[in-house]
XYZ file of C-alpha atoms in Angstrom:
273
model
C -38.902 213.808 219.703
C -35.489 211.134 219.468
C -32.305 213.606 219.589
C -30.218 213.173 217.057
C -27.241 214.379 218.861
C -27.397 211.403 221.707
C -28.430 209.040 218.580
C -24.574 209.676 217.023
C -23.086 210.035 220.981
C -24.488 205.787 221.267
C -23.545 205.362 217.633
C -19.834 206.453 218.240
C -19.591 204.526 221.662
C -21.336 201.120 219.932
C -17.820 202.131 217.129
C -15.914 202.011 219.793
C -16.805 199.550 221.767
C -17.409 196.796 219.273
C -16.104 198.073 216.973
C -13.873 193.965 216.895
C -17.559 192.776 216.120
C -18.796 194.613 213.222
C -15.791 194.954 211.586
C -15.600 191.228 211.219
C -19.258 190.997 210.324
C -17.828 194.204 207.317
C -15.647 191.644 206.260
C -17.445 188.847 205.474
C -20.345 190.369 204.271
C -19.964 193.154 202.475
C -15.176 193.680 201.877
C -14.891 190.299 200.571
C -18.201 189.299 198.526
C -17.423 193.029 197.072
C -13.333 192.318 196.323
C -15.075 188.889 194.465
C -17.064 191.448 192.217
C -14.708 193.788 191.779
C -12.209 191.053 190.256
C -14.518 190.456 187.617
C -14.127 191.623 183.770
C -11.009 192.809 185.713
C -8.003 190.500 186.869
C -10.972 188.273 186.304
C -11.505 188.111 183.091
C -14.425 186.175 181.427
C -15.070 184.664 178.469
C -18.339 183.890 177.068
C -19.721 181.337 178.378
C -19.663 182.549 182.286
C -20.925 186.091 181.984
C -24.049 185.178 182.501
C -23.049 183.966 185.801
C -21.647 187.697 186.678
C -25.482 189.169 187.844
C -25.873 186.304 189.749
C -22.473 186.140 191.692
C -24.003 190.673 192.142
C -26.378 189.752 193.400
C -25.121 186.514 195.792
C -23.479 190.074 197.164
C -26.070 191.988 197.835
C -27.538 188.985 199.804
C -24.436 188.739 201.814
C -24.792 192.791 202.301
C -28.741 192.630 202.909
C -27.511 190.378 205.785
C -24.807 191.913 207.333
C -26.453 195.047 207.777
C -29.339 192.531 209.153
C -26.580 191.397 211.339
C -24.659 194.926 212.583
C -28.312 196.179 213.361
C -29.471 193.380 215.769
C -25.349 193.991 217.328
C -25.831 197.301 217.834
C -29.041 197.300 219.141
C -28.109 194.684 222.361
C -24.909 194.745 224.133
C -25.894 191.094 224.824
C -25.625 190.017 220.679
C -22.247 189.384 219.578
C -21.466 188.143 215.962
C -21.828 184.638 216.324
C -25.688 185.960 217.615
C -25.694 188.366 215.503
C -25.021 186.765 211.814
C -27.366 183.705 212.940
C -30.445 186.671 213.500
C -29.699 187.599 210.688
C -30.276 184.459 208.274
C -33.052 184.304 210.279
C -34.598 187.588 209.315
C -33.332 187.933 206.138
C -36.186 186.681 203.682
C -38.874 188.923 205.616
C -36.097 192.330 204.450
C -35.601 190.783 201.252
C -39.381 191.086 201.311
C -40.025 194.436 202.334
C -37.129 195.562 200.437
C -38.115 194.525 197.252
C -41.206 196.592 197.743
C -39.470 199.832 198.572
C -37.660 198.859 195.154
C -41.202 197.978 193.742
C -42.403 201.462 195.035
C -39.613 202.711 193.693
C -40.117 202.287 190.131
C -43.638 202.975 190.241
C -42.827 206.306 191.311
C -40.854 207.618 188.210
C -43.030 205.802 186.402
C -45.013 208.731 185.414
C -41.651 211.518 184.889
C -40.446 208.276 181.953
C -43.699 208.013 179.927
C -43.728 211.939 179.237
C -40.228 212.059 178.584
C -41.465 209.420 175.899
C -44.161 212.008 174.822
C -42.279 214.985 174.768
C -40.673 213.041 171.688
C -36.926 212.756 173.455
C -34.403 210.481 173.508
C -31.735 208.909 174.815
C -28.412 208.483 173.248
C -26.116 206.008 172.141
C -24.169 206.773 175.893
C -27.726 206.732 178.032
C -28.058 210.754 178.049
C -31.070 211.973 177.271
C -31.258 213.562 173.521
C -33.389 217.124 173.919
C -33.121 218.081 170.764
C -36.456 217.120 170.087
C -38.341 217.034 172.990
C -41.490 219.460 173.167
C -40.806 221.577 175.970
C -44.217 222.050 177.551
C -44.355 217.381 178.389
C -39.876 217.868 178.924
C -40.817 220.133 182.027
C -43.425 217.532 183.369
C -41.323 214.579 182.700
C -38.508 216.820 185.283
C -41.422 218.387 187.770
C -42.027 214.732 188.589
C -38.877 213.793 188.773
C -38.290 216.480 190.781
C -41.162 215.404 192.974
C -40.729 212.135 192.902
C -37.121 212.336 194.545
C -38.208 214.830 197.250
C -40.926 212.101 197.626
C -38.049 209.398 197.929
C -35.701 211.647 200.659
C -38.837 212.026 202.943
C -38.906 208.065 202.966
C -36.212 207.722 203.469
C -36.140 209.524 206.194
C -39.153 207.627 207.595
C -38.057 204.438 207.110
C -35.109 204.931 209.195
C -35.866 202.051 211.772
C -37.163 199.914 209.329
C -33.754 196.898 209.975
C -34.476 197.658 213.533
C -37.839 197.315 214.264
C -37.613 193.559 211.218
C -34.796 192.547 213.373
C -35.828 192.779 216.938
C -39.158 193.231 216.370
C -39.529 190.324 214.249
C -41.835 192.400 211.419
C -41.934 192.071 208.294
C -44.312 194.267 205.715
C -45.623 196.025 208.978
C -42.091 197.499 209.865
C -43.063 199.781 206.898
C -45.784 201.298 208.948
C -44.549 200.474 212.395
C -41.541 202.840 210.953
C -43.448 205.482 210.261
C -44.639 205.486 213.715
C -41.267 205.773 214.992
C -40.188 208.555 213.123
C -42.965 210.314 214.014
C -40.950 214.042 214.709
C -37.612 213.952 213.476
C -38.253 213.934 209.476
C -36.415 217.124 208.726
C -33.629 216.034 211.633
C -33.060 212.733 209.627
C -33.519 214.065 205.864
C -30.436 216.230 207.308
C -28.140 213.258 208.269
C -29.268 211.843 205.642
C -27.902 214.428 203.030
C -24.258 215.364 205.525
C -24.144 211.334 205.090
C -24.996 211.102 201.116
C -22.356 214.273 201.159
C -19.358 213.473 203.084
C -19.554 209.720 201.620
C -19.584 211.257 197.633
C -16.596 213.121 198.840
C -14.045 211.299 200.980
C -15.104 208.234 197.536
C -14.126 210.598 195.144
C -11.454 211.866 196.931
C -10.252 208.581 197.704
C -10.100 206.595 194.200
C -9.048 209.159 192.631
C -6.067 209.761 194.643
C -5.285 205.734 194.699
C -6.036 205.946 190.987
C -3.246 207.944 190.244
C -0.864 205.360 192.794
C -2.014 202.062 191.344
C -1.021 203.513 187.166
C 2.784 204.564 189.040
C 2.931 201.736 190.481
C 1.566 199.244 187.519
C 1.765 201.295 184.422
C 0.182 202.294 182.453
C -0.356 198.757 180.640
C -2.086 197.509 183.299
C -5.968 199.142 182.719
C -7.520 195.771 184.211
C -4.506 196.239 187.243
C -5.264 199.516 188.035
C -9.455 199.169 188.220
C -9.363 196.240 190.266
C -7.398 198.308 193.091
C -9.815 200.727 192.767
C -12.555 199.329 193.424
C -11.328 197.357 195.815
C -10.526 201.080 198.248
C -14.458 201.598 196.873
C -15.439 197.979 198.028
C -13.494 199.226 202.074
C -14.802 202.714 201.670
C -18.163 201.587 201.221
C -18.075 198.728 203.896
C -16.669 201.456 206.043
C -20.212 203.738 205.450
C -22.553 201.518 205.502
C -21.137 200.150 209.505
C -21.500 203.752 210.393
C -25.034 204.340 208.703
C -26.099 200.634 209.441
C -25.213 200.915 213.710
C -26.617 205.004 213.857
C -29.977 203.570 212.514
C -30.004 200.620 215.203
C -29.311 203.028 217.507
C -31.976 205.740 216.270
C -34.499 202.352 216.670
C -32.896 202.288 220.121
C -33.405 206.106 221.121
C -37.615 206.136 218.935
C -38.485 202.456 220.900
C -37.261 203.987 224.533
C -38.809 207.756 223.896
C -41.895 205.633 222.807
C -41.886 203.505 226.732
C -40.967 206.667 228.443
C -44.568 209.089 226.572
C -46.862 205.458 227.118
C -47.836 206.703 230.592
C -48.790 209.740 230.071
C -50.683 208.941 226.822
């Protein structure tokens, strides 16, 4: 079993020792694309002919996010890898990573299809605001849909813990879809601890995000005035991007160090098998 405390200690060591390299990758692949995406529709007005470009720009930002995570994984996995090497490795492994992520997204969608079907059969509808209207829903179907959503969420949490070393495998072992099975092997015995880490990460990130954006939003309104909602929205979007980028960096390094620790444990146990 991998000791999560040791993984956190190694994560902190990497963040301290390789902060400049990791920050450079984060700025190039997460912060700048995030700021550009945040500017769209706020301080950069979009006329009708250019609205279609927004999804493409956001898709490009998502691809750069994956590239950045791969590069940080390479840097955090091997102390000999610098920023340039990390980005080159990430570029070579980008397509396999995108293929695996696409498969996971499709699986997640399929996971919620039974709940969506029961929701429709129950007679429930969606309001104009996108919230469910249960006033005419059949209780049995509605309860079944809620149960399926809960089970799908729990399974998703379990799977998220089991694929923690996924990008470490894609980067260091040059695997594609086979990285999924390999990830299940490396996380064996550590699932509950990893679930705890994921929940803690989500709670801390959410609290920090809500607190920071609320405070910054108030300050921005005071500085820019109530007649500049676009400027306030942009400032809040920038702060949200910075916090998200920092959280992604910590998460990527932790996942990479868990991969390294799991492989080291596997190698130690191999002679005993």
